[in-house]
Amino acid sequence: MLSPKKAPRANNNIEPLFQPRSIAIVGASSNRRSQGFDFVDGLVQFGFPGAIYPVNPRLDELLGLKVYPRLEAIPGRVDFVISAVPAGAVFEVVKGAKKKGVKLIHFFTARFSETGRADDAEAERELRRVTQEAGIRVIGPNCMGVYYPKRRITFDPWAMEGPGNIGFLSQSGSHAFRVIGRGKKRGLRFSKVISYGNALDLNEVDFLHHFADDPDTDIIAAYIEGVRDGRRFFQALAYAAGRKPVLVLKGGRTAAGDAAASSHTAALASQRRVWQVAVGQAGAFEVGSLSELIDMLVTYRNAGPVRGNRMAVLGGAGGGTVECADLCNEAGLELPPMPQSVREALREDIPHAWDWLGNPVDMSIVGPGGGGKETQIMELMAAAPEYDGIILNLPIERVLNRLGGDRLPQEALDRLRRLGTDNNKPLVVSVEEPESRDKGMVQAVLDARDAIGEAGIAVFTDIERAILAMSRYIQYEARREVLKADV
Amino acid sequence: MLSPKKAPRANNNIEPLFQPRSIAIVGASSNRRSQGFDFVDGLVQFGFPGAIYPVNPRLDELLGLKVYPRLEAIPGRVDFVISAVPAGAVFEVVKGAKKKGVKLIHFFTARFSETGRADDAEAERELRRVTQEAGIRVIGPNCMGVYYPKRRITFDPWAMEGPGNIGFLSQSGSHAFRVIGRGKKRGLRFSKVISYGNALDLNEVDFLHHFADDPDTDIIAAYIEGVRDGRRFFQALAYAAGRKPVLVLKGGRTAAGDAAASSHTAALASQRRVWQVAVGQAGAFEVGSLSELIDMLVTYRNAGPVRGNRMAVLGGAGGGTVECADLCNEAGLELPPMPQSVREALREDIPHAWDWLGNPVDMSIVGPGGGGKETQIMELMAAAPEYDGIILNLPIERVLNRLGGDRLPQEALDRLRRLGTDNNKPLVVSVEEPESRDKGMVQAVLDARDAIGEAGIAVFTDIERAILAMSRYIQYEARREVLKADV
């Protein structure tokens, strides 16, 4: 396999590019439905501490900021330019940026090589030539650019959370949005998210090296559609994976006109196999869909340290409990029986069922009068040395009904989290789709799920996903141990 | 393989048992959190047209109904008894039922063989003896019983929809609830749902024969934990699968005390393989989880007739579009390129992208100004003879924003459904988790998803699930064609 130690370092440290003291948005717009507005609005709302310079010859003022007709008209220094102008206007932007000594341009501007048209591809090559000549580094074109919470840089007021420890490089802007948006509710926070589109200059190799060395990043995620240089890419991947867990989602190809062709089975399938083997050899982990990527990030971020595959399971009720057992079993997880010590400890409180309860615990046996006993049972199970981890199929409607409110109190969230943290074991929780048709209860269930996620507990919308995530997490971490030993 | 023609018929037609003119609920309760209340409340609210007789020596009146101290005190005839008394009281119930000439008892009453205790198992055997001797058929014990919308029989006021064409036999009561509750929002309606628990008398063999011959049932679903007689079961399965699609979910074992033991890998894995082969040979389809069972019912119920595996796909936007292509491809679906005829028809309306759009259609290319064009594009694609089916990754937040409301108008639902029905092609639609953090928009997305499901369109919460369901549906139906040809 590729040795992470032998992987060549990138020649350049790109972090300074992401620390601009001023940002100009060329193509800033007063149309609230345009991205030219959102870029400015995002920086203002997120509180970017440097200067924000909107640029548009047809505006004087935007969101309380003075608008400049051209880059050259800006009095101060400009470190970073975001381009939201149409494709035909990018060369003017580069010219102005060169004069202002700009270091980095992010081209949100699209309609280059991705259209599959010869003249658009030629324009992209020309853009590479002129930016290279001007000594300007480029992110894009055709992408959302940089989300860097620590520096309060964002591409959208929807993305404005505090910083976290996940670095995500995404060739797709919509995937960047989805991972930030869906991840937010599940407790994911990011060191940086970089949507880099057509990768004219800065690309997956640069960003992998960057995140590998970034002290703020503990977990790396990548969505990649195509790589420019396979050898350099897999070296960078091995370098990163030797330092941190790296989760990779491979998309087809960006040239949208070729979407159908790229789905042509034979070619894709053989490429895919090569890709899978190479990713595995580099020590990274391939995921099969965006949902799985988010699930695995949630698990890596929140589930806690891996010890082994013997699980204590609260299985919900009845058939749900049986399903938990089957799914765990199929996913390679072991379910040791309820220890005698736990049984004895429950004898007094659950006289009718203490000898009958098993693992998974079937809450319908404890009965509707068993209020609160699920917590007691799970605390005993979670602490038992017979188990390495905890899987909860939370009977959330029952819990909310019992607590008599429409939200989980902080104390309940704390006890839930402590099932894992007090015992230093991974914990995953499923809060399933509400069965109730009462709108208030449906909303309460969704709110409870978000609250659990935001409390830093690995939460899932389906017990199947929770079990698969726990199983993959254990497998991945076991492989990382082996790879570390190899090095 | 087992020939459906040779499968012996069940000796008895059980349908008359489900047409009681009167129902007595023994153990009726005024405690609104008890099932003894819900049985009575359900029948009252659903409008059961026959007599409802609550029985409880400590009550005089319940929900406006006279309560009788014992079965024998009921003046009229009693066809069907629901027993919600504790396990110790069931023999009294049988005695009374025998005197009243009752034909069928459903024992909701639990704590029999499922506890794994010798005396409880012996009580169940005794219950079989006395009911058999009395000539009374039994559903249960330890189950929810009968949901029969056409006759307005239900086990719960949550389950009160109009009749439909799905027959579901479920050994688990909680699975019965989940399939009815989650299925409701996705357009599933049932001929009957029978939760039959420990299957002391009437069992999977009876219910499979029943649904196979039931003119109101077009699709059969089964959740089965254990079978009493493997040979008879597989004959019944082959008989049913020779007539109607049959989807089977296998659970572990009911003896909850043995849940951990039944998850013991080796034994279960080998049994499972035997089971899988036998289910396949019988011509039925095994699903792997409750979510998959519901997904496949939604597809069978609503997706429309299968023709082939060439799909027209609206892929959402950007990376989502690429993911659609990858997932379709991995699921064995073909994505023929956008036909030239469709392209030409779009030339005028989408001048900047008509030659660039592909299949899957990337809506981010059409652009935010493309309002309404997704419908036009999909109507052209759906009608094109190059495609056998339609998969929509609906950009629901964009659609709702464009329509400027918080709900989908009926006309939008109609146009959506007609994509499939007008072209006689299967249609599956994914309405993904909302990315918006605006509570109103989140609610609007969930409401839109429910509205699409209730409008009889096969709707999913995740594009991956939608694609897998379409793929499995096509595979299953192809196999059913082969089996029919064999017979």
mmCIF file of C-alpha atoms in Angstrom, chain A residues 166-466:
data_model
loop_
_atom_site.group_PDB
_atom_site.id
_atom_site.type_symbol
_atom_site.label_atom_id
_atom_site.label_comp_id
_atom_site.label_asym_id
_atom_site.label_seq_id
_atom_site.Cartn_x
_atom_site.Cartn_y
_atom_site.Cartn_z
ATOM 1 C CA ILE A 166 -14.631 18.624 10.641
ATOM 2 C CA GLY A 167 -12.911 19.701 7.423
ATOM 3 C CA PHE A 168 -15.011 19.114 4.304
ATOM 4 C CA LEU A 169 -13.804 19.543 0.753
ATOM 5 C CA SER A 170 -16.684 19.316 -1.692
ATOM 6 C CA GLN A 171 -16.569 19.600 -5.427
ATOM 7 C CA SER A 172 -20.328 20.257 -5.271
ATOM 8 C CA GLY A 173 -21.826 23.408 -3.800
ATOM 9 C CA SER A 174 -25.195 21.823 -3.127
ATOM 10 C CA HIS A 175 -23.546 18.987 -1.200
ATOM 11 C CA ALA A 176 -21.658 21.603 0.837
ATOM 12 C CA PHE A 177 -24.985 23.235 1.694
ATOM 13 C CA ARG A 178 -26.613 19.923 2.531
ATOM 14 C CA VAL A 179 -23.836 18.699 4.785
ATOM 15 C CA ILE A 180 -23.740 21.992 6.694
ATOM 16 C CA GLY A 181 -27.545 22.288 6.896
ATOM 17 C CA ARG A 182 -28.451 18.711 7.750
ATOM 18 C CA GLY A 183 -25.335 18.323 9.838
ATOM 19 C CA LYS A 184 -26.174 21.360 11.927
ATOM 20 C CA LYS A 185 -29.237 19.693 13.410
ATOM 21 C CA ARG A 186 -27.164 16.635 14.196
ATOM 22 C CA GLY A 187 -24.385 18.434 15.995
ATOM 23 C CA LEU A 188 -21.846 18.702 13.161
ATOM 24 C CA ARG A 189 -19.576 21.747 13.217
ATOM 25 C CA PHE A 190 -16.789 22.518 10.780
ATOM 26 C CA SER A 191 -13.267 23.854 10.785
ATOM 27 C CA LYS A 192 -13.713 24.709 7.092
ATOM 28 C CA VAL A 193 -15.956 23.691 4.234
ATOM 29 C CA ILE A 194 -14.502 24.382 0.806
ATOM 30 C CA SER A 195 -16.682 23.971 -2.270
ATOM 31 C CA TYR A 196 -14.223 24.036 -5.170
ATOM 32 C CA GLY A 197 -16.176 23.168 -8.336
ATOM 33 C CA ASN A 198 -14.122 22.842 -11.507
ATOM 34 C CA ALA A 199 -10.810 22.992 -9.598
ATOM 35 C CA LEU A 200 -9.053 25.232 -12.078
ATOM 36 C CA ASP A 201 -6.194 25.833 -9.625
ATOM 37 C CA LEU A 202 -6.584 24.828 -5.967
ATOM 38 C CA ASN A 203 -7.916 21.293 -5.907
ATOM 39 C CA GLU A 204 -8.468 18.141 -3.884
ATOM 40 C CA VAL A 205 -4.722 17.572 -3.464
ATOM 41 C CA ASP A 206 -4.192 21.004 -1.920
ATOM 42 C CA PHE A 207 -7.202 20.721 0.362
ATOM 43 C CA LEU A 208 -6.355 17.195 1.563
ATOM 44 C CA HIS A 209 -2.854 18.337 2.510
ATOM 45 C CA HIS A 210 -4.300 21.421 4.112
ATOM 46 C CA PHE A 211 -6.784 19.545 6.299
ATOM 47 C CA ALA A 212 -4.203 16.870 7.126
ATOM 48 C CA ASP A 213 -1.959 19.530 8.662
ATOM 49 C CA ASP A 214 -4.685 21.837 9.987
ATOM 50 C CA PRO A 215 -4.650 21.737 13.803
ATOM 51 C CA ASP A 216 -8.340 22.697 13.887
ATOM 52 C CA THR A 217 -9.396 19.654 11.820
ATOM 53 C CA ASP A 218 -9.770 16.213 13.399
ATOM 54 C CA ILE A 219 -11.995 14.535 10.797
ATOM 55 C CA ILE A 220 -11.793 14.970 7.022
ATOM 56 C CA ALA A 221 -14.675 14.476 4.599
ATOM 57 C CA ALA A 222 -14.386 14.739 0.838
ATOM 58 C CA TYR A 223 -16.913 14.788 -1.972
ATOM 59 C CA ILE A 224 -15.010 14.285 -5.204
ATOM 60 C CA GLU A 225 -16.320 13.960 -8.741
ATOM 61 C CA GLY A 226 -13.095 13.861 -10.709
ATOM 62 C CA VAL A 227 -9.383 14.145 -9.943
ATOM 63 C CA ARG A 228 -6.849 15.892 -12.142
ATOM 64 C CA ASP A 229 -3.879 13.688 -11.285
ATOM 65 C CA GLY A 230 -4.683 10.247 -9.866
ATOM 66 C CA ARG A 231 -1.208 9.566 -8.523
ATOM 67 C CA ARG A 232 -0.898 12.859 -6.646
ATOM 68 C CA PHE A 233 -4.450 12.487 -5.373
ATOM 69 C CA PHE A 234 -3.921 9.058 -3.863
ATOM 70 C CA GLN A 235 -0.625 10.190 -2.329
ATOM 71 C CA ALA A 236 -2.423 13.141 -0.735
ATOM 72 C CA LEU A 237 -5.227 10.856 0.433
ATOM 73 C CA ALA A 238 -2.730 8.468 2.035
ATOM 74 C CA TYR A 239 -0.952 11.395 3.657
ATOM 75 C CA ALA A 240 -4.210 12.692 5.140
ATOM 76 C CA ALA A 241 -5.530 9.244 6.117
ATOM 77 C CA GLY A 242 -2.292 8.512 7.921
ATOM 78 C CA ARG A 243 -3.051 11.417 10.234
ATOM 79 C CA LYS A 244 -6.839 11.619 10.541
ATOM 80 C CA PRO A 245 -9.954 9.644 9.601
ATOM 81 C CA VAL A 246 -10.874 10.496 6.009
ATOM 82 C CA LEU A 247 -14.341 9.735 4.606
ATOM 83 C CA VAL A 248 -14.687 9.946 0.840
ATOM 84 C CA LEU A 249 -17.831 10.139 -1.277
ATOM 85 C CA LYS A 250 -17.187 9.708 -4.993
ATOM 86 C CA GLY A 251 -19.587 11.341 -7.436
ATOM 87 C CA GLY A 252 -19.740 10.683 -11.174
ATOM 88 C CA ARG A 253 -18.391 13.456 -13.356
ATOM 89 C CA THR A 254 -19.202 17.160 -13.335
ATOM 90 C CA ALA A 255 -19.770 17.749 -17.070
ATOM 91 C CA ALA A 256 -23.529 17.772 -16.678
ATOM 92 C CA GLY A 257 -24.057 17.228 -20.375
ATOM 93 C CA ASP A 258 -22.306 13.912 -19.904
ATOM 94 C CA ALA A 259 -24.330 12.859 -16.870
ATOM 95 C CA ALA A 260 -26.090 10.122 -18.802
ATOM 96 C CA ALA A 261 -22.932 8.969 -20.524
ATOM 97 C CA SER A 262 -21.064 8.833 -17.232
ATOM 98 C CA SER A 263 -23.789 6.528 -15.960
ATOM 99 C CA HIS A 264 -23.033 4.116 -18.744
ATOM 100 C CA THR A 265 -22.501 1.010 -16.705
ATOM 101 C CA ALA A 266 -19.437 -0.840 -17.950
ATOM 102 C CA ALA A 267 -16.990 2.065 -17.992
ATOM 103 C CA LEU A 268 -18.132 3.462 -14.671
ATOM 104 C CA ALA A 269 -18.214 0.106 -12.953
ATOM 105 C CA SER A 270 -14.609 -0.748 -13.810
ATOM 106 C CA GLN A 271 -13.399 2.736 -12.877
ATOM 107 C CA ARG A 272 -15.336 2.449 -9.674
ATOM 108 C CA ARG A 273 -13.594 -0.761 -8.674
ATOM 109 C CA VAL A 274 -10.165 0.778 -9.271
ATOM 110 C CA TRP A 275 -11.215 3.790 -7.232
ATOM 111 C CA GLN A 276 -12.514 1.664 -4.353
ATOM 112 C CA VAL A 277 -9.320 -0.348 -4.110
ATOM 113 C CA ALA A 278 -7.146 2.766 -4.272
ATOM 114 C CA VAL A 279 -9.161 4.578 -1.583
ATOM 115 C CA GLY A 280 -8.914 1.535 0.662
ATOM 116 C CA GLN A 281 -5.169 1.217 0.093
ATOM 117 C CA ALA A 282 -4.720 4.860 0.956
ATOM 118 C CA GLY A 283 -6.362 4.112 4.317
ATOM 119 C CA ALA A 284 -9.459 6.239 3.707
ATOM 120 C CA PHE A 285 -13.079 5.062 3.855
ATOM 121 C CA GLU A 286 -15.487 5.223 0.972
ATOM 122 C CA VAL A 287 -19.140 5.958 1.691
ATOM 123 C CA GLY A 288 -21.924 5.289 -0.794
ATOM 124 C CA SER A 289 -24.219 8.281 -0.480
ATOM 125 C CA LEU A 290 -24.499 11.746 0.988
ATOM 126 C CA SER A 291 -26.791 10.421 3.742
ATOM 127 C CA GLU A 292 -24.164 7.862 4.684
ATOM 128 C CA LEU A 293 -21.447 10.536 4.668
ATOM 129 C CA ILE A 294 -23.463 12.623 7.130
ATOM 130 C CA ASP A 295 -24.261 9.551 9.252
ATOM 131 C CA MET A 296 -20.582 8.649 9.472
ATOM 132 C CA LEU A 297 -19.542 12.212 10.298
ATOM 133 C CA VAL A 298 -22.139 12.266 13.067
ATOM 134 C CA THR A 299 -20.735 9.005 14.393
ATOM 135 C CA TYR A 300 -17.104 10.094 14.187
ATOM 136 C CA ARG A 301 -17.906 13.442 15.716
ATOM 137 C CA ASN A 302 -20.088 12.292 18.578
ATOM 138 C CA ALA A 303 -20.212 8.595 19.205
ATOM 139 C CA GLY A 304 -17.208 8.238 21.514
ATOM 140 C CA PRO A 305 -14.199 5.914 21.573
ATOM 141 C CA VAL A 306 -14.392 2.448 20.055
ATOM 142 C CA ARG A 307 -13.650 -0.555 22.276
ATOM 143 C CA GLY A 308 -15.240 -3.593 20.681
ATOM 144 C CA ASN A 309 -18.430 -4.821 19.067
ATOM 145 C CA ARG A 310 -20.498 -6.089 22.021
ATOM 146 C CA MET A 311 -23.577 -3.879 22.154
ATOM 147 C CA ALA A 312 -26.159 -3.083 24.814
ATOM 148 C CA VAL A 313 -29.377 -2.297 22.965
ATOM 149 C CA LEU A 314 -32.613 -0.625 23.994
ATOM 150 C CA GLY A 315 -34.758 -1.996 21.238
ATOM 151 C CA GLY A 316 -37.926 0.039 21.391
ATOM 152 C CA ALA A 317 -40.938 -2.255 21.682
ATOM 153 C CA GLY A 318 -42.122 -5.621 20.385
ATOM 154 C CA GLY A 319 -41.285 -6.189 16.730
ATOM 155 C CA GLY A 320 -38.953 -3.226 16.827
ATOM 156 C CA THR A 321 -36.843 -5.007 19.427
ATOM 157 C CA VAL A 322 -36.630 -8.121 17.285
ATOM 158 C CA GLU A 323 -35.673 -5.983 14.294
ATOM 159 C CA CYS A 324 -32.875 -4.361 16.323
ATOM 160 C CA ALA A 325 -31.489 -7.795 17.134
ATOM 161 C CA ASP A 326 -31.651 -8.932 13.509
ATOM 162 C CA LEU A 327 -30.078 -5.750 12.150
ATOM 163 C CA CYS A 328 -27.268 -5.779 14.744
ATOM 164 C CA ASN A 329 -26.582 -9.377 13.977
ATOM 165 C CA GLU A 330 -26.515 -8.788 10.222
ATOM 166 C CA ALA A 331 -24.163 -5.846 10.748
ATOM 167 C CA GLY A 332 -21.720 -8.055 12.665
ATOM 168 C CA LEU A 333 -22.460 -6.656 16.119
ATOM 169 C CA GLU A 334 -22.687 -8.976 19.114
ATOM 170 C CA LEU A 335 -25.487 -8.805 21.678
ATOM 171 C CA PRO A 336 -24.360 -10.481 24.875
ATOM 172 C CA PRO A 337 -27.309 -11.390 27.108
ATOM 173 C CA MET A 338 -28.347 -9.114 29.947
ATOM 174 C CA PRO A 339 -25.803 -9.729 32.731
ATOM 175 C CA GLN A 340 -27.051 -11.341 35.913
ATOM 176 C CA SER A 341 -25.795 -8.321 37.867
ATOM 177 C CA VAL A 342 -28.102 -6.010 35.902
ATOM 178 C CA ARG A 343 -30.989 -8.440 36.304
ATOM 179 C CA GLU A 344 -30.553 -8.565 40.067
ATOM 180 C CA ALA A 345 -30.365 -4.786 40.280
ATOM 181 C CA LEU A 346 -33.749 -4.582 38.504
ATOM 182 C CA ARG A 347 -35.397 -7.322 40.564
ATOM 183 C CA GLU A 348 -37.004 -5.001 43.050
ATOM 184 C CA ASP A 349 -38.153 -2.276 40.660
ATOM 185 C CA ILE A 350 -39.452 -4.513 37.880
ATOM 186 C CA PRO A 351 -40.712 -7.563 39.758
ATOM 187 C CA HIS A 352 -42.882 -8.860 36.908
ATOM 188 C CA ALA A 353 -40.197 -8.842 34.233
ATOM 189 C CA TRP A 354 -36.697 -8.665 35.731
ATOM 190 C CA ASP A 355 -36.019 -12.317 34.856
ATOM 191 C CA TRP A 356 -37.570 -12.017 31.426
ATOM 192 C CA LEU A 357 -35.968 -8.862 30.001
ATOM 193 C CA GLY A 358 -33.191 -9.486 27.507
ATOM 194 C CA ASN A 359 -30.769 -7.668 25.250
ATOM 195 C CA PRO A 360 -32.139 -5.908 23.245
ATOM 196 C CA VAL A 361 -34.365 -4.628 26.024
ATOM 197 C CA ASP A 362 -38.027 -4.746 24.940
ATOM 198 C CA MET A 363 -39.701 -1.745 26.572
ATOM 199 C CA SER A 364 -43.172 -3.130 25.921
ATOM 200 C CA ILE A 365 -42.384 -5.791 28.529
ATOM 201 C CA VAL A 366 -41.619 -3.176 31.170
ATOM 202 C CA GLY A 367 -45.067 -1.882 30.345
ATOM 203 C CA PRO A 368 -46.747 1.484 30.003
ATOM 204 C CA GLY A 369 -46.569 1.825 33.761
ATOM 205 C CA GLY A 370 -42.790 1.496 33.568
ATOM 206 C CA GLY A 371 -42.268 5.262 33.392
ATOM 207 C CA GLY A 372 -38.634 6.197 33.727
ATOM 208 C CA LYS A 373 -37.450 2.613 34.017
ATOM 209 C CA GLU A 374 -35.932 2.690 30.523
ATOM 210 C CA THR A 375 -33.335 5.160 31.808
ATOM 211 C CA GLN A 376 -32.572 3.020 34.828
ATOM 212 C CA ILE A 377 -32.221 -0.099 32.702
ATOM 213 C CA MET A 378 -29.998 1.579 30.145
ATOM 214 C CA GLU A 379 -27.761 3.143 32.787
ATOM 215 C CA LEU A 380 -27.186 -0.293 34.258
ATOM 216 C CA MET A 381 -26.617 -1.870 30.839
ATOM 217 C CA ALA A 382 -24.310 0.928 29.641
ATOM 218 C CA ALA A 383 -22.138 0.620 32.747
ATOM 219 C CA ALA A 384 -21.845 -3.174 32.567
ATOM 220 C CA PRO A 385 -18.353 -4.334 31.538
ATOM 221 C CA GLU A 386 -19.965 -6.959 29.286
ATOM 222 C CA TYR A 387 -20.714 -4.229 26.726
ATOM 223 C CA ASP A 388 -18.487 -2.082 24.493
ATOM 224 C CA GLY A 389 -21.139 0.280 23.168
ATOM 225 C CA ILE A 390 -24.749 1.378 23.426
ATOM 226 C CA ILE A 391 -27.505 1.533 20.800
ATOM 227 C CA LEU A 392 -30.781 3.222 21.737
ATOM 228 C CA ASN A 393 -33.992 2.972 19.765
ATOM 229 C CA LEU A 394 -35.522 5.763 21.799
ATOM 230 C CA PRO A 395 -39.301 5.462 22.390
ATOM 231 C CA ILE A 396 -39.458 9.207 22.044
ATOM 232 C CA GLU A 397 -43.241 9.647 21.969
ATOM 233 C CA ARG A 398 -43.551 7.622 25.143
ATOM 234 C CA VAL A 399 -40.757 9.606 26.786
ATOM 235 C CA LEU A 400 -42.319 12.951 25.814
ATOM 236 C CA ASN A 401 -45.717 11.775 27.027
ATOM 237 C CA ARG A 402 -44.239 10.663 30.317
ATOM 238 C CA LEU A 403 -42.365 13.922 30.846
ATOM 239 C CA GLY A 404 -45.643 15.650 30.051
ATOM 240 C CA GLY A 405 -44.019 18.333 27.918
ATOM 241 C CA ASP A 406 -43.324 19.074 24.319
ATOM 242 C CA ARG A 407 -39.561 19.205 24.743
ATOM 243 C CA LEU A 408 -36.793 17.177 26.338
ATOM 244 C CA PRO A 409 -35.510 18.906 29.470
ATOM 245 C CA GLN A 410 -31.775 19.566 29.692
ATOM 246 C CA GLU A 411 -31.475 16.976 32.430
ATOM 247 C CA ALA A 412 -32.835 14.245 30.152
ATOM 248 C CA LEU A 413 -30.350 15.248 27.436
ATOM 249 C CA ASP A 414 -27.504 15.180 29.951
ATOM 250 C CA ARG A 415 -28.430 11.729 31.253
ATOM 251 C CA LEU A 416 -28.686 10.486 27.700
ATOM 252 C CA ARG A 417 -25.245 11.789 26.760
ATOM 253 C CA ARG A 418 -23.724 10.475 29.968
ATOM 254 C CA LEU A 419 -24.735 6.919 29.035
ATOM 255 C CA GLY A 420 -21.779 7.136 26.671
ATOM 256 C CA THR A 421 -19.427 9.629 28.287
ATOM 257 C CA ASP A 422 -19.616 8.279 31.856
ATOM 258 C CA ASN A 423 -18.717 4.839 30.565
ATOM 259 C CA ASN A 424 -16.338 5.952 27.830
ATOM 260 C CA LYS A 425 -18.284 3.928 25.273
ATOM 261 C CA PRO A 426 -19.747 4.871 21.901
ATOM 262 C CA LEU A 427 -23.442 5.704 21.920
ATOM 263 C CA VAL A 428 -25.822 5.996 18.970
ATOM 264 C CA VAL A 429 -29.467 7.009 19.307
ATOM 265 C CA SER A 430 -32.321 6.610 16.858
ATOM 266 C CA VAL A 431 -35.311 8.944 17.034
ATOM 267 C CA GLU A 432 -37.646 7.494 14.460
ATOM 268 C CA GLU A 433 -40.304 9.125 12.358
ATOM 269 C CA PRO A 434 -43.236 9.958 14.653
ATOM 270 C CA GLU A 435 -46.222 7.649 14.396
ATOM 271 C CA SER A 436 -48.549 10.143 15.972
ATOM 272 C CA ARG A 437 -50.832 12.130 13.684
ATOM 273 C CA ASP A 438 -51.000 14.906 16.215
ATOM 274 C CA LYS A 439 -49.149 17.857 14.659
ATOM 275 C CA GLY A 440 -47.949 19.072 18.022
ATOM 276 C CA MET A 441 -46.454 15.670 18.814
ATOM 277 C CA VAL A 442 -44.859 15.402 15.359
ATOM 278 C CA GLN A 443 -43.191 18.776 15.893
ATOM 279 C CA ALA A 444 -42.153 17.789 19.421
ATOM 280 C CA VAL A 445 -40.493 14.615 18.112
ATOM 281 C CA LEU A 446 -38.597 16.523 15.413
ATOM 282 C CA ASP A 447 -37.535 19.140 17.967
ATOM 283 C CA ALA A 448 -36.395 16.428 20.365
ATOM 284 C CA ARG A 449 -34.320 14.825 17.603
ATOM 285 C CA ASP A 450 -32.651 18.146 16.822
ATOM 286 C CA ALA A 451 -32.056 18.833 20.520
ATOM 287 C CA ILE A 452 -30.373 15.454 20.945
ATOM 288 C CA GLY A 453 -28.189 16.123 17.892
ATOM 289 C CA GLU A 454 -27.276 19.616 19.000
ATOM 290 C CA ALA A 455 -26.440 18.269 22.462
ATOM 291 C CA GLY A 456 -23.583 16.371 20.828
ATOM 292 C CA ILE A 457 -25.178 12.933 20.840
ATOM 293 C CA ALA A 458 -24.933 10.825 17.661
ATOM 294 C CA VAL A 459 -28.558 10.814 16.505
ATOM 295 C CA PHE A 460 -30.194 9.051 13.552
ATOM 296 C CA THR A 461 -33.626 9.052 11.944
ATOM 297 C CA ASP A 462 -33.821 5.298 11.610
ATOM 298 C CA ILE A 463 -32.564 2.430 13.762
ATOM 299 C CA GLU A 464 -31.149 0.705 10.689
ATOM 300 C CA ARG A 465 -28.931 3.699 9.925
ATOM 301 C CA ALA A 466 -27.847 3.963 13.573
#
